[in-house]
Coordinates of C-alpha atoms in Angstrom, one line a residue:
M1 CA 22.1 8.1 20.0
F2 CA 21.1 10.4 17.4
S3 CA 20.4 9.7 13.7
A4 CA 19.6 12.1 10.9
N5 CA 18.6 11.7 7.3
F6 CA 19.1 14.4 4.6
N7 CA 17.9 14.8 1.0
S8 CA 18.9 17.1 -1.4
S9 CA 18.3 18.1 -5.0
Y10 CA 20.8 19.2 -7.6
T11 CA 19.5 21.2 -10.6
D12 CA 21.3 22.5 -13.7
K13 CA 21.5 26.2 -14.9
N14 CA 18.0 25.8 -16.1
G15 CA 16.6 24.8 -12.8
V16 CA 16.0 21.3 -14.1
E17 CA 16.6 18.5 -11.5
V18 CA 19.5 16.3 -12.7
A19 CA 20.6 14.4 -9.6
T20 CA 19.5 13.8 -6.0
G21 CA 21.7 13.5 -2.9
Y22 CA 21.1 11.4 0.1
A23 CA 23.0 11.2 3.5
N24 CA 22.4 9.3 6.4
L25 CA 24.0 9.8 9.8
N26 CA 23.8 7.1 12.3
D27 CA 27.1 5.7 13.8
T28 CA 28.9 6.5 10.6
V29 CA 28.2 9.1 7.6
S30 CA 27.0 7.9 4.3
I31 CA 26.6 10.1 1.3
Q32 CA 25.2 9.1 -2.1
L33 CA 24.6 10.8 -5.3
A34 CA 22.1 9.5 -7.7
V35 CA 22.1 11.0 -11.4
K36 CA 18.8 11.2 -12.9
D37 CA 19.8 12.7 -16.3
R38 CA 23.4 12.0 -17.1
V39 CA 23.6 14.3 -20.3
A40 CA 22.5 17.5 -18.3
Y41 CA 24.6 16.6 -15.4
E42 CA 27.6 16.2 -17.6
A43 CA 26.6 19.4 -19.6
D44 CA 26.6 21.5 -16.2
K45 CA 29.0 19.4 -14.1
A46 CA 30.8 22.2 -12.4
N47 CA 27.5 23.8 -11.2
V48 CA 26.3 20.4 -9.8
E49 CA 29.6 19.4 -8.3
A50 CA 29.5 22.7 -6.3
Q51 CA 26.1 22.0 -5.0
E52 CA 27.2 18.5 -4.0
A53 CA 30.2 20.0 -2.2
D54 CA 28.0 22.4 -0.2
F55 CA 25.7 19.4 0.7
R56 CA 28.6 17.4 1.8
A57 CA 29.7 20.4 4.0
K58 CA 26.6 20.9 5.6
V59 CA 26.2 17.0 6.2
F60 CA 29.7 16.9 7.8
Q61 CA 29.0 20.1 9.9
V62 CA 25.8 18.2 11.4
A63 CA 27.9 15.0 11.9
D64 CA 30.7 17.1 13.7
I65 CA 28.1 18.5 16.1
M66 CA 26.7 15.0 16.5
G67 CA 30.2 13.7 17.3
I68 CA 30.1 11.3 14.5
A69 CA 32.7 12.7 12.3
T70 CA 35.1 15.7 12.7
G71 CA 37.1 17.3 9.9
S72 CA 36.1 18.6 6.6
P73 CA 34.6 16.7 3.7
K74 CA 37.9 16.9 1.7
E75 CA 39.7 15.1 4.5
A76 CA 37.2 12.2 4.4
E77 CA 37.6 11.5 0.8

């Protein structure tokens, strides 16, 4: 059985880290977002959410290859 762990850093338009993302792939897919600076996150929410969507897509692509999950991240929500 394969397993994988991923970490990602989300930055605002000024390059400041405002959140981190974590993903664990074992028998299931688990993705979490931890906001470090709520004010900066809210101020640049669209940008950070676009980064998060990209991270989720990459995680689900790996999960699909591993045979853990199929489909797109939107279908899993």
